[in-house]
Amino acid sequence: MVNGLFITIEGPDGAGKTSVINELYPRLQLIAKRGIVKTREPGGVKISEKIRQIILDPQNEEMDERTEALLYAAARRQHLVQVILPALSAGKIVICDRFVDSSLAYQGAGRRIGMPDIRKINEFATEGTKPDFTLYLDVDSDTGLKRIENARSGRQVDRLETESLEFHQRVRHAYLKLAEEEPIRIHKVDARMSLTDVVEESFTAITESYPQFF
Ligand SMILES: Nc1ncnc2c1ncn2[C@@H]1O[C@H](COP(=O)(O)OP(=O)(O)O)[C@@H](O)[C@H]1O
Ligand SMILES: [Mg+2]
């Protein structure tokens, strides 16, 4: 990507994306030959954070699904412009928790808008920026939702987490389809393994794919 390396981490809720990136990042940092930036959508970018609050607010029951998809794309655009693209232009490695594949899975399949329409609005939003490499953490919906449930401890449930099991199953199947369609970009990891094993496999996959960066 331009000069840098753009890595994303994807997967259903509870797959372990945040846990994995938090362990992976310091390890990659030690051996990176370039600067490395860890980020996540909406990335602490003011405008994107505000958009995200609107999307996730459980009181916004009347939100139309295409409105939701457009808001995600808008938040993504702003984070891309303010955080991801400047880092890539400076030759850095960017590792980002969620990107366009999340919208393809959640809005395209979960909300049943269809992946082609979601792809179109995200191409507009990103001007075709694609990750060089994507780790897909695969977990069945039961396991993922149980992990989220156990981890919640008092935190309010957001608008997407309250969706049905079938919604989350559609999300997972969409991810599996994407991984099958793009086996070179998307590296699938069995995220039912222990966190240590998932991190280990992810670390190896990234560093072996990009020896010029690590
Ligand atoms: N491989 C794993 N095995 C068991 N529990 C895990 C694993 N990875 C993550 N968890 C736990 O599952 C919960 C959700 O993990 P998180 O990293 O927040 O997932 P995500 O960001 O994909 O939604 C956390 O409580 C985390 O400690
Ligand atoms: Mg997370």
JSON list of C-alpha atoms and ligand atoms in Angstrom, two decimals:
[
{"chain": "A", "resi": 1, "resn": "MET", "atom": "CA", "xyz": [0.00, 0.00, 0.00]},
{"chain": "A", "resi": 2, "resn": "VAL", "atom": "CA", "xyz": [1.72, 3.17, -1.21]},
{"chain": "A", "resi": 3, "resn": "ASN", "atom": "CA", "xyz": [4.97, 2.53, 0.70]},
{"chain": "A", "resi": 4, "resn": "GLY", "atom": "CA", "xyz": [3.66, 1.03, 3.90]},
{"chain": "A", "resi": 5, "resn": "LEU", "atom": "CA", "xyz": [1.94, -2.22, 4.79]},
{"chain": "A", "resi": 6, "resn": "PHE", "atom": "CA", "xyz": [-1.76, -2.33, 5.60]},
{"chain": "A", "resi": 7, "resn": "ILE", "atom": "CA", "xyz": [-2.88, -5.25, 7.77]},
{"chain": "A", "resi": 8, "resn": "THR", "atom": "CA", "xyz": [-6.43, -5.72, 9.07]},
{"chain": "A", "resi": 9, "resn": "ILE", "atom": "CA", "xyz": [-7.88, -8.11, 11.59]},
{"chain": "A", "resi": 10, "resn": "GLU", "atom": "CA", "xyz": [-11.41, -9.36, 11.11]},
{"chain": "A", "resi": 11, "resn": "GLY", "atom": "CA", "xyz": [-13.90, -11.76, 12.56]},
{"chain": "A", "resi": 12, "resn": "PRO", "atom": "CA", "xyz": [-17.22, -12.03, 14.35]},
{"chain": "A", "resi": 13, "resn": "ASP", "atom": "CA", "xyz": [-17.88, -10.57, 17.79]},
{"chain": "A", "resi": 14, "resn": "GLY", "atom": "CA", "xyz": [-15.93, -12.49, 20.41]},
{"chain": "A", "resi": 15, "resn": "ALA", "atom": "CA", "xyz": [-13.47, -14.00, 17.93]},
{"chain": "A", "resi": 16, "resn": "GLY", "atom": "CA", "xyz": [-10.65, -12.36, 19.89]},
{"chain": "A", "resi": 17, "resn": "LYS", "atom": "CA", "xyz": [-9.60, -9.55, 17.51]},
{"chain": "A", "resi": 18, "resn": "THR", "atom": "CA", "xyz": [-8.91, -7.01, 20.22]},
{"chain": "A", "resi": 19, "resn": "SER", "atom": "CA", "xyz": [-7.15, -9.54, 22.46]},
{"chain": "A", "resi": 20, "resn": "VAL", "atom": "CA", "xyz": [-4.98, -10.79, 19.59]},
{"chain": "A", "resi": 21, "resn": "ILE", "atom": "CA", "xyz": [-4.01, -7.35, 18.30]},
{"chain": "A", "resi": 22, "resn": "ASN", "atom": "CA", "xyz": [-3.06, -6.26, 21.83]},
{"chain": "A", "resi": 23, "resn": "GLU", "atom": "CA", "xyz": [-0.62, -9.18, 22.16]},
{"chain": "A", "resi": 24, "resn": "LEU", "atom": "CA", "xyz": [0.55, -9.09, 18.59]},
{"chain": "A", "resi": 25, "resn": "TYR", "atom": "CA", "xyz": [1.37, -5.41, 18.42]},
{"chain": "A", "resi": 26, "resn": "PRO", "atom": "CA", "xyz": [4.18, -5.27, 21.02]},
{"chain": "A", "resi": 27, "resn": "ARG", "atom": "CA", "xyz": [5.76, -8.40, 19.52]},
{"chain": "A", "resi": 28, "resn": "LEU", "atom": "CA", "xyz": [5.65, -7.01, 16.01]},
{"chain": "A", "resi": 29, "resn": "GLN", "atom": "CA", "xyz": [6.93, -3.67, 17.27]},
{"chain": "A", "resi": 30, "resn": "LEU", "atom": "CA", "xyz": [10.12, -5.35, 18.53]},
{"chain": "A", "resi": 31, "resn": "ILE", "atom": "CA", "xyz": [11.04, -6.71, 15.12]},
{"chain": "A", "resi": 32, "resn": "ALA", "atom": "CA", "xyz": [9.46, -4.19, 12.73]},
{"chain": "A", "resi": 33, "resn": "LYS", "atom": "CA", "xyz": [11.85, -2.56, 10.29]},
{"chain": "A", "resi": 34, "resn": "ARG", "atom": "CA", "xyz": [9.42, 0.36, 9.97]},
{"chain": "A", "resi": 35, "resn": "GLY", "atom": "CA", "xyz": [7.24, 2.37, 12.31]},
{"chain": "A", "resi": 36, "resn": "ILE", "atom": "CA", "xyz": [4.12, 0.46, 13.22]},
{"chain": "A", "resi": 37, "resn": "VAL", "atom": "CA", "xyz": [0.70, 1.87, 14.10]},
{"chain": "A", "resi": 38, "resn": "LYS", "atom": "CA", "xyz": [-2.06, -0.02, 15.89]},
{"chain": "A", "resi": 39, "resn": "THR", "atom": "CA", "xyz": [-5.53, 1.35, 15.32]},
{"chain": "A", "resi": 40, "resn": "ARG", "atom": "CA", "xyz": [-9.16, 0.31, 15.23]},
{"chain": "A", "resi": 41, "resn": "GLU", "atom": "CA", "xyz": [-12.27, 1.74, 13.70]},
{"chain": "A", "resi": 42, "resn": "PRO", "atom": "CA", "xyz": [-13.34, 4.45, 14.57]},
{"chain": "A", "resi": 43, "resn": "GLY", "atom": "CA", "xyz": [-9.78, 5.05, 15.73]},
{"chain": "A", "resi": 44, "resn": "GLY", "atom": "CA", "xyz": [-10.25, 7.82, 18.23]},
{"chain": "A", "resi": 45, "resn": "VAL", "atom": "CA", "xyz": [-10.92, 10.22, 15.36]},
{"chain": "A", "resi": 46, "resn": "LYS", "atom": "CA", "xyz": [-13.40, 12.78, 16.67]},
{"chain": "A", "resi": 47, "resn": "ILE", "atom": "CA", "xyz": [-15.85, 12.75, 13.76]},
{"chain": "A", "resi": 48, "resn": "SER", "atom": "CA", "xyz": [-15.76, 8.96, 13.44]},
{"chain": "A", "resi": 49, "resn": "GLU", "atom": "CA", "xyz": [-16.33, 8.51, 17.19]},
{"chain": "A", "resi": 50, "resn": "LYS", "atom": "CA", "xyz": [-19.41, 10.72, 16.98]},
{"chain": "A", "resi": 51, "resn": "ILE", "atom": "CA", "xyz": [-20.77, 8.75, 14.04]},
{"chain": "A", "resi": 52, "resn": "ARG", "atom": "CA", "xyz": [-20.11, 5.50, 15.88]},
{"chain": "A", "resi": 53, "resn": "GLN", "atom": "CA", "xyz": [-22.09, 6.68, 18.91]},
{"chain": "A", "resi": 54, "resn": "ILE", "atom": "CA", "xyz": [-25.10, 7.23, 16.68]},
{"chain": "A", "resi": 55, "resn": "ILE", "atom": "CA", "xyz": [-24.74, 3.77, 15.10]},
{"chain": "A", "resi": 56, "resn": "LEU", "atom": "CA", "xyz": [-24.41, 1.84, 18.37]},
{"chain": "A", "resi": 57, "resn": "ASP", "atom": "CA", "xyz": [-26.90, 3.75, 20.52]},
{"chain": "A", "resi": 58, "resn": "PRO", "atom": "CA", "xyz": [-29.57, 1.17, 21.52]},
{"chain": "A", "resi": 59, "resn": "GLN", "atom": "CA", "xyz": [-32.13, 4.01, 21.57]},
{"chain": "A", "resi": 60, "resn": "ASN", "atom": "CA", "xyz": [-31.79, 4.49, 17.80]},
{"chain": "A", "resi": 61, "resn": "GLU", "atom": "CA", "xyz": [-34.25, 1.68, 17.17]},
{"chain": "A", "resi": 62, "resn": "GLU", "atom": "CA", "xyz": [-35.62, 3.32, 14.03]},
{"chain": "A", "resi": 63, "resn": "MET", "atom": "CA", "xyz": [-32.25, 3.32, 12.24]},
{"chain": "A", "resi": 64, "resn": "ASP", "atom": "CA", "xyz": [-32.63, 2.14, 8.64]},
{"chain": "A", "resi": 65, "resn": "GLU", "atom": "CA", "xyz": [-30.12, -0.52, 7.61]},
{"chain": "A", "resi": 66, "resn": "ARG", "atom": "CA", "xyz": [-28.78, 1.49, 4.67]},
{"chain": "A", "resi": 67, "resn": "THR", "atom": "CA", "xyz": [-28.38, 4.49, 6.94]},
{"chain": "A", "resi": 68, "resn": "GLU", "atom": "CA", "xyz": [-26.31, 2.25, 9.19]},
{"chain": "A", "resi": 69, "resn": "ALA", "atom": "CA", "xyz": [-24.18, 1.08, 6.27]},
{"chain": "A", "resi": 70, "resn": "LEU", "atom": "CA", "xyz": [-23.57, 4.65, 5.09]},
{"chain": "A", "resi": 71, "resn": "LEU", "atom": "CA", "xyz": [-22.66, 5.82, 8.58]},
{"chain": "A", "resi": 72, "resn": "TYR", "atom": "CA", "xyz": [-20.10, 3.02, 8.91]},
{"chain": "A", "resi": 73, "resn": "ALA", "atom": "CA", "xyz": [-18.65, 3.95, 5.54]},
{"chain": "A", "resi": 74, "resn": "ALA", "atom": "CA", "xyz": [-18.49, 7.62, 6.54]},
{"chain": "A", "resi": 75, "resn": "ALA", "atom": "CA", "xyz": [-16.77, 6.86, 9.85]},
{"chain": "A", "resi": 76, "resn": "ARG", "atom": "CA", "xyz": [-14.35, 4.57, 8.03]},
{"chain": "A", "resi": 77, "resn": "ARG", "atom": "CA", "xyz": [-13.53, 7.27, 5.47]},
{"chain": "A", "resi": 78, "resn": "GLN", "atom": "CA", "xyz": [-12.61, 9.82, 8.12]},
{"chain": "A", "resi": 79, "resn": "HIS", "atom": "CA", "xyz": [-10.40, 7.36, 10.05]},
{"chain": "A", "resi": 80, "resn": "LEU", "atom": "CA", "xyz": [-8.74, 6.30, 6.80]},
{"chain": "A", "resi": 81, "resn": "VAL", "atom": "CA", "xyz": [-7.94, 9.89, 5.85]},
{"chain": "A", "resi": 82, "resn": "GLN", "atom": "CA", "xyz": [-6.80, 11.01, 9.29]},
{"chain": "A", "resi": 83, "resn": "VAL", "atom": "CA", "xyz": [-4.95, 7.93, 10.51]},
{"chain": "A", "resi": 84, "resn": "ILE", "atom": "CA", "xyz": [-4.38, 5.11, 8.03]},
{"chain": "A", "resi": 85, "resn": "LEU", "atom": "CA", "xyz": [-3.37, 6.87, 4.82]},
{"chain": "A", "resi": 86, "resn": "PRO", "atom": "CA", "xyz": [-0.89, 9.30, 6.45]},
{"chain": "A", "resi": 87, "resn": "ALA", "atom": "CA", "xyz": [0.85, 6.35, 8.17]},
{"chain": "A", "resi": 88, "resn": "LEU", "atom": "CA", "xyz": [0.99, 4.30, 4.96]},
{"chain": "A", "resi": 89, "resn": "SER", "atom": "CA", "xyz": [2.29, 7.28, 2.99]},
{"chain": "A", "resi": 90, "resn": "ALA", "atom": "CA", "xyz": [5.05, 7.61, 5.58]},
{"chain": "A", "resi": 91, "resn": "GLY", "atom": "CA", "xyz": [6.00, 3.99, 4.87]},
{"chain": "A", "resi": 92, "resn": "LYS", "atom": "CA", "xyz": [4.69, 2.62, 8.16]},
{"chain": "A", "resi": 93, "resn": "ILE", "atom": "CA", "xyz": [2.99, -0.66, 8.98]},
{"chain": "A", "resi": 94, "resn": "VAL", "atom": "CA", "xyz": [-0.65, -0.21, 10.00]},
{"chain": "A", "resi": 95, "resn": "ILE", "atom": "CA", "xyz": [-2.51, -2.91, 11.87]},
{"chain": "A", "resi": 96, "resn": "CYS", "atom": "CA", "xyz": [-6.22, -2.15, 12.11]},
{"chain": "A", "resi": 97, "resn": "ASP", "atom": "CA", "xyz": [-9.01, -3.87, 14.10]},
{"chain": "A", "resi": 98, "resn": "ARG", "atom": "CA", "xyz": [-11.84, -4.16, 11.50]},
{"chain": "A", "resi": 99, "resn": "PHE", "atom": "CA", "xyz": [-12.21, -2.55, 8.05]},
{"chain": "A", "resi": 100, "resn": "VAL", "atom": "CA", "xyz": [-14.39, -2.99, 4.92]},
{"chain": "A", "resi": 101, "resn": "ASP", "atom": "CA", "xyz": [-14.78, -6.77, 5.34]},
{"chain": "A", "resi": 102, "resn": "SER", "atom": "CA", "xyz": [-16.70, -6.06, 8.56]},
{"chain": "A", "resi": 103, "resn": "SER", "atom": "CA", "xyz": [-19.29, -4.06, 6.63]},
{"chain": "A", "resi": 104, "resn": "LEU", "atom": "CA", "xyz": [-19.52, -6.71, 3.92]},
{"chain": "A", "resi": 105, "resn": "ALA", "atom": "CA", "xyz": [-20.23, -9.29, 6.63]},
{"chain": "A", "resi": 106, "resn": "TYR", "atom": "CA", "xyz": [-22.40, -7.26, 9.05]},
{"chain": "A", "resi": 107, "resn": "GLN", "atom": "CA", "xyz": [-24.35, -4.95, 6.77]},
{"chain": "A", "resi": 108, "resn": "GLY", "atom": "CA", "xyz": [-24.08, -7.01, 3.57]},
{"chain": "A", "resi": 109, "resn": "ALA", "atom": "CA", "xyz": [-24.96, -10.41, 5.04]},
{"chain": "A", "resi": 110, "resn": "GLY", "atom": "CA", "xyz": [-26.06, -9.75, 8.64]},
{"chain": "A", "resi": 111, "resn": "ARG", "atom": "CA", "xyz": [-28.50, -6.99, 7.63]},
{"chain": "A", "resi": 112, "resn": "ARG", "atom": "CA", "xyz": [-29.07, -8.65, 4.24]},
{"chain": "A", "resi": 113, "resn": "ILE", "atom": "CA", "xyz": [-28.38, -5.53, 2.15]},
{"chain": "A", "resi": 114, "resn": "GLY", "atom": "CA", "xyz": [-26.21, -7.69, -0.09]},
{"chain": "A", "resi": 115, "resn": "MET", "atom": "CA", "xyz": [-22.44, -7.58, -0.42]},
{"chain": "A", "resi": 116, "resn": "PRO", "atom": "CA", "xyz": [-22.33, -5.89, -3.88]},
{"chain": "A", "resi": 117, "resn": "ASP", "atom": "CA", "xyz": [-24.06, -2.71, -2.64]},
{"chain": "A", "resi": 118, "resn": "ILE", "atom": "CA", "xyz": [-21.89, -2.59, 0.47]},
{"chain": "A", "resi": 119, "resn": "ARG", "atom": "CA", "xyz": [-18.82, -3.05, -1.69]},
{"chain": "A", "resi": 120, "resn": "LYS", "atom": "CA", "xyz": [-19.87, -0.09, -3.87]},
{"chain": "A", "resi": 121, "resn": "ILE", "atom": "CA", "xyz": [-20.35, 2.42, -1.06]},
{"chain": "A", "resi": 122, "resn": "ASN", "atom": "CA", "xyz": [-17.11, 1.30, 0.56]},
{"chain": "A", "resi": 123, "resn": "GLU", "atom": "CA", "xyz": [-15.20, 1.66, -2.67]},
{"chain": "A", "resi": 124, "resn": "PHE", "atom": "CA", "xyz": [-16.44, 5.23, -2.75]},
{"chain": "A", "resi": 125, "resn": "ALA", "atom": "CA", "xyz": [-15.47, 5.73, 0.90]},
{"chain": "A", "resi": 126, "resn": "THR", "atom": "CA", "xyz": [-12.00, 4.24, 0.61]},
{"chain": "A", "resi": 127, "resn": "GLU", "atom": "CA", "xyz": [-11.27, 5.12, -3.03]},
{"chain": "A", "resi": 128, "resn": "GLY", "atom": "CA", "xyz": [-10.41, 1.47, -3.41]},
{"chain": "A", "resi": 129, "resn": "THR", "atom": "CA", "xyz": [-7.89, 1.24, -0.56]},
{"chain": "A", "resi": 130, "resn": "LYS", "atom": "CA", "xyz": [-7.52, -2.44, 0.25]},
{"chain": "A", "resi": 131, "resn": "PRO", "atom": "CA", "xyz": [-5.64, -4.19, 3.02]},
{"chain": "A", "resi": 132, "resn": "ASP", "atom": "CA", "xyz": [-2.49, -5.99, 1.87]},
{"chain": "A", "resi": 133, "resn": "PHE", "atom": "CA", "xyz": [-3.12, -8.72, 4.39]},
{"chain": "A", "resi": 134, "resn": "THR", "atom": "CA", "xyz": [-6.08, -9.69, 6.56]},
{"chain": "A", "resi": 135, "resn": "LEU", "atom": "CA", "xyz": [-6.16, -12.03, 9.51]},
{"chain": "A", "resi": 136, "resn": "TYR", "atom": "CA", "xyz": [-9.58, -13.58, 9.76]},
{"chain": "A", "resi": 137, "resn": "LEU", "atom": "CA", "xyz": [-10.26, -15.04, 13.20]},
{"chain": "A", "resi": 138, "resn": "ASP", "atom": "CA", "xyz": [-12.90, -17.68, 12.68]},
{"chain": "A", "resi": 139, "resn": "VAL", "atom": "CA", "xyz": [-15.19, -18.70, 15.51]},
{"chain": "A", "resi": 140, "resn": "ASP", "atom": "CA", "xyz": [-18.65, -20.23, 15.56]},
{"chain": "A", "resi": 141, "resn": "SER", "atom": "CA", "xyz": [-21.38, -17.82, 16.66]},
{"chain": "A", "resi": 142, "resn": "ASP", "atom": "CA", "xyz": [-22.21, -19.70, 19.88]},
{"chain": "A", "resi": 143, "resn": "THR", "atom": "CA", "xyz": [-18.65, -19.53, 21.12]},
{"chain": "A", "resi": 144, "resn": "GLY", "atom": "CA", "xyz": [-18.20, -15.90, 20.06]},
{"chain": "A", "resi": 145, "resn": "LEU", "atom": "CA", "xyz": [-21.41, -14.71, 21.68]},
{"chain": "A", "resi": 146, "resn": "LYS", "atom": "CA", "xyz": [-20.65, -16.63, 24.89]},
{"chain": "A", "resi": 147, "resn": "ARG", "atom": "CA", "xyz": [-17.26, -14.95, 25.12]},
{"chain": "A", "resi": 148, "resn": "ILE", "atom": "CA", "xyz": [-18.82, -11.51, 24.64]},
{"chain": "A", "resi": 149, "resn": "GLU", "atom": "CA", "xyz": [-21.48, -12.31, 27.23]},
{"chain": "A", "resi": 150, "resn": "ASN", "atom": "CA", "xyz": [-18.85, -13.37, 29.79]},
{"chain": "A", "resi": 151, "resn": "ALA", "atom": "CA", "xyz": [-16.70, -10.34, 29.09]},
{"chain": "A", "resi": 152, "resn": "ARG", "atom": "CA", "xyz": [-19.48, -7.78, 29.30]},
{"chain": "A", "resi": 153, "resn": "SER", "atom": "CA", "xyz": [-19.70, -7.43, 33.12]},
{"chain": "A", "resi": 154, "resn": "GLY", "atom": "CA", "xyz": [-22.18, -4.57, 33.36]},
{"chain": "A", "resi": 155, "resn": "ARG", "atom": "CA", "xyz": [-21.33, -2.77, 30.11]},
{"chain": "A", "resi": 156, "resn": "GLN", "atom": "CA", "xyz": [-24.41, -1.84, 28.08]},
{"chain": "A", "resi": 157, "resn": "VAL", "atom": "CA", "xyz": [-25.17, -4.05, 25.10]},
{"chain": "A", "resi": 158, "resn": "ASP", "atom": "CA", "xyz": [-24.78, -2.19, 21.78]},
{"chain": "A", "resi": 159, "resn": "ARG", "atom": "CA", "xyz": [-27.21, -2.24, 18.83]},
{"chain": "A", "resi": 160, "resn": "LEU", "atom": "CA", "xyz": [-25.34, -4.92, 16.90]},
{"chain": "A", "resi": 161, "resn": "GLU", "atom": "CA", "xyz": [-24.54, -7.22, 19.80]},
{"chain": "A", "resi": 162, "resn": "THR", "atom": "CA", "xyz": [-28.26, -7.52, 20.61]},
{"chain": "A", "resi": 163, "resn": "GLU", "atom": "CA", "xyz": [-28.92, -9.08, 17.19]},
{"chain": "A", "resi": 164, "resn": "SER", "atom": "CA", "xyz": [-30.14, -12.67, 16.94]},
{"chain": "A", "resi": 165, "resn": "LEU", "atom": "CA", "xyz": [-28.01, -15.78, 16.70]},
{"chain": "A", "resi": 166, "resn": "GLU", "atom": "CA", "xyz": [-29.08, -16.08, 13.04]},
{"chain": "A", "resi": 167, "resn": "PHE", "atom": "CA", "xyz": [-27.71, -12.59, 12.34]},
{"chain": "A", "resi": 168, "resn": "HIS", "atom": "CA", "xyz": [-24.35, -13.57, 13.79]},
{"chain": "A", "resi": 169, "resn": "GLN", "atom": "CA", "xyz": [-24.38, -16.83, 11.83]},
{"chain": "A", "resi": 170, "resn": "ARG", "atom": "CA", "xyz": [-24.95, -14.91, 8.58]},
{"chain": "A", "resi": 171, "resn": "VAL", "atom": "CA", "xyz": [-22.02, -12.68, 9.53]},
{"chain": "A", "resi": 172, "resn": "ARG", "atom": "CA", "xyz": [-19.76, -15.66, 10.08]},
{"chain": "A", "resi": 173, "resn": "HIS", "atom": "CA", "xyz": [-20.76, -17.35, 6.83]},
{"chain": "A", "resi": 174, "resn": "ALA", "atom": "CA", "xyz": [-20.08, -14.15, 4.91]},
{"chain": "A", "resi": 175, "resn": "TYR", "atom": "CA", "xyz": [-16.60, -13.98, 6.40]},
{"chain": "A", "resi": 176, "resn": "LEU", "atom": "CA", "xyz": [-15.98, -17.61, 5.44]},
{"chain": "A", "resi": 177, "resn": "LYS", "atom": "CA", "xyz": [-17.10, -16.84, 1.88]},
{"chain": "A", "resi": 178, "resn": "LEU", "atom": "CA", "xyz": [-14.79, -13.83, 1.66]},
{"chain": "A", "resi": 179, "resn": "ALA", "atom": "CA", "xyz": [-11.90, -15.91, 2.98]},
{"chain": "A", "resi": 180, "resn": "GLU", "atom": "CA", "xyz": [-12.59, -18.53, 0.32]},
{"chain": "A", "resi": 181, "resn": "GLU", "atom": "CA", "xyz": [-12.78, -15.90, -2.44]},
{"chain": "A", "resi": 182, "resn": "GLU", "atom": "CA", "xyz": [-9.54, -14.19, -1.48]},
{"chain": "A", "resi": 183, "resn": "PRO", "atom": "CA", "xyz": [-7.28, -16.87, -0.04]},
{"chain": "A", "resi": 184, "resn": "ILE", "atom": "CA", "xyz": [-4.12, -14.87, -0.70]},
{"chain": "A", "resi": 185, "resn": "ARG", "atom": "CA", "xyz": [-5.14, -11.69, 1.10]},
{"chain": "A", "resi": 186, "resn": "ILE", "atom": "CA", "xyz": [-7.20, -13.33, 3.82]},
{"chain": "A", "resi": 187, "resn": "HIS", "atom": "CA", "xyz": [-5.47, -15.70, 6.21]},
{"chain": "A", "resi": 188, "resn": "LYS", "atom": "CA", "xyz": [-7.98, -17.70, 8.23]},
{"chain": "A", "resi": 189, "resn": "VAL", "atom": "CA", "xyz": [-7.08, -18.68, 11.78]},
{"chain": "A", "resi": 190, "resn": "ASP", "atom": "CA", "xyz": [-9.12, -21.08, 13.91]},
{"chain": "A", "resi": 191, "resn": "ALA", "atom": "CA", "xyz": [-9.98, -18.75, 16.78]},
{"chain": "A", "resi": 192, "resn": "ARG", "atom": "CA", "xyz": [-11.41, -21.49, 18.97]},
{"chain": "A", "resi": 193, "resn": "MET", "atom": "CA", "xyz": [-7.83, -22.31, 19.89]},
{"chain": "A", "resi": 194, "resn": "SER", "atom": "CA", "xyz": [-6.28, -20.78, 23.01]},
{"chain": "A", "resi": 195, "resn": "LEU", "atom": "CA", "xyz": [-5.41, -17.10, 22.74]},
{"chain": "A", "resi": 196, "resn": "THR", "atom": "CA", "xyz": [-1.71, -18.03, 22.90]},
{"chain": "A", "resi": 197, "resn": "ASP", "atom": "CA", "xyz": [-2.05, -20.35, 19.90]},
{"chain": "A", "resi": 198, "resn": "VAL", "atom": "CA", "xyz": [-4.10, -17.82, 17.91]},
{"chain": "A", "resi": 199, "resn": "VAL", "atom": "CA", "xyz": [-1.50, -15.12, 18.55]},
{"chain": "A", "resi": 200, "resn": "GLU", "atom": "CA", "xyz": [1.33, -17.48, 17.62]},
{"chain": "A", "resi": 201, "resn": "GLU", "atom": "CA", "xyz": [-0.25, -18.49, 14.30]},
{"chain": "A", "resi": 202, "resn": "SER", "atom": "CA", "xyz": [-1.11, -14.86, 13.52]},
{"chain": "A", "resi": 203, "resn": "PHE", "atom": "CA", "xyz": [2.42, -13.69, 14.29]},
{"chain": "A", "resi": 204, "resn": "THR", "atom": "CA", "xyz": [3.94, -16.37, 12.06]},
{"chain": "A", "resi": 205, "resn": "ALA", "atom": "CA", "xyz": [1.51, -15.68, 9.21]},
{"chain": "A", "resi": 206, "resn": "ILE", "atom": "CA", "xyz": [2.31, -11.96, 9.17]},
{"chain": "A", "resi": 207, "resn": "THR", "atom": "CA", "xyz": [6.06, -12.15, 9.62]},
{"chain": "A", "resi": 208, "resn": "GLU", "atom": "CA", "xyz": [6.54, -14.95, 7.08]},
{"chain": "A", "resi": 209, "resn": "SER", "atom": "CA", "xyz": [4.41, -13.15, 4.49]},
{"chain": "A", "resi": 210, "resn": "TYR", "atom": "CA", "xyz": [6.32, -9.86, 4.80]},
{"chain": "A", "resi": 211, "resn": "PRO", "atom": "CA", "xyz": [10.00, -10.53, 5.53]},
{"chain": "A", "resi": 212, "resn": "GLN", "atom": "CA", "xyz": [10.86, -7.11, 4.06]},
{"chain": "A", "resi": 213, "resn": "PHE", "atom": "CA", "xyz": [8.91, -5.43, 6.87]},
{"chain": "A", "resi": 214, "resn": "PHE", "atom": "CA", "xyz": [9.85, -7.68, 9.84]},
{"chain": "B", "resi": 1, "resn": "LIG", "atom": "N1", "xyz": [-8.79, -17.69, 21.98]},
{"chain": "B", "resi": 1, "resn": "LIG", "atom": "C1", "xyz": [-9.58, -17.35, 23.00]},
{"chain": "B", "resi": 1, "resn": "LIG", "atom": "N2", "xyz": [-10.04, -18.28, 23.85]},
{"chain": "B", "resi": 1, "resn": "LIG", "atom": "C2", "xyz": [-10.86, -17.96, 24.87]},
{"chain": "B", "resi": 1, "resn": "LIG", "atom": "N3", "xyz": [-11.29, -16.70, 25.14]},
{"chain": "B", "resi": 1, "resn": "LIG", "atom": "C3", "xyz": [-10.87, -15.72, 24.32]},
{"chain": "B", "resi": 1, "resn": "LIG", "atom": "C4", "xyz": [-10.00, -15.99, 23.22]},
{"chain": "B", "resi": 1, "resn": "LIG", "atom": "N4", "xyz": [-9.76, -14.81, 22.58]},
{"chain": "B", "resi": 1, "resn": "LIG", "atom": "C5", "xyz": [-10.44, -13.88, 23.26]},
{"chain": "B", "resi": 1, "resn": "LIG", "atom": "N5", "xyz": [-11.10, -14.41, 24.30]},
{"chain": "B", "resi": 1, "resn": "LIG", "atom": "C6", "xyz": [-11.98, -13.70, 25.26]},
{"chain": "B", "resi": 1, "resn": "LIG", "atom": "O1", "xyz": [-13.20, -13.43, 24.60]},
{"chain": "B", "resi": 1, "resn": "LIG", "atom": "C7", "xyz": [-13.68, -12.13, 24.91]},
{"chain": "B", "resi": 1, "resn": "LIG", "atom": "C8", "xyz": [-13.84, -11.30, 23.64]},
{"chain": "B", "resi": 1, "resn": "LIG", "atom": "O2", "xyz": [-12.55, -11.09, 23.09]},
{"chain": "B", "resi": 1, "resn": "LIG", "atom": "P1", "xyz": [-12.22, -9.80, 22.18]},
{"chain": "B", "resi": 1, "resn": "LIG", "atom": "O3", "xyz": [-10.76, -9.81, 21.97]},
{"chain": "B", "resi": 1, "resn": "LIG", "atom": "O4", "xyz": [-12.82, -8.61, 22.81]},
{"chain": "B", "resi": 1, "resn": "LIG", "atom": "O5", "xyz": [-13.01, -10.21, 20.86]},
{"chain": "B", "resi": 1, "resn": "LIG", "atom": "P2", "xyz": [-13.42, -9.29, 19.62]},
{"chain": "B", "resi": 1, "resn": "LIG", "atom": "O6", "xyz": [-12.55, -8.06, 19.68]},
{"chain": "B", "resi": 1, "resn": "LIG", "atom": "O7", "xyz": [-13.13, -10.14, 18.42]},
{"chain": "B", "resi": 1, "resn": "LIG", "atom": "O8", "xyz": [-14.87, -9.04, 19.75]},
{"chain": "B", "resi": 1, "resn": "LIG", "atom": "C9", "xyz": [-12.69, -11.55, 25.91]},
{"chain": "B", "resi": 1, "resn": "LIG", "atom": "O9", "xyz": [-13.17, -11.75, 27.19]},
{"chain": "B", "resi": 1, "resn": "LIG", "atom": "C10", "xyz": [-11.43, -12.35, 25.67]},
{"chain": "B", "resi": 1, "resn": "LIG", "atom": "O10", "xyz": [-10.66, -12.44, 26.84]},
{"chain": "B", "resi": 2, "resn": "MG", "atom": "MG", "xyz": [-12.99, -6.04, 19.69]}
]
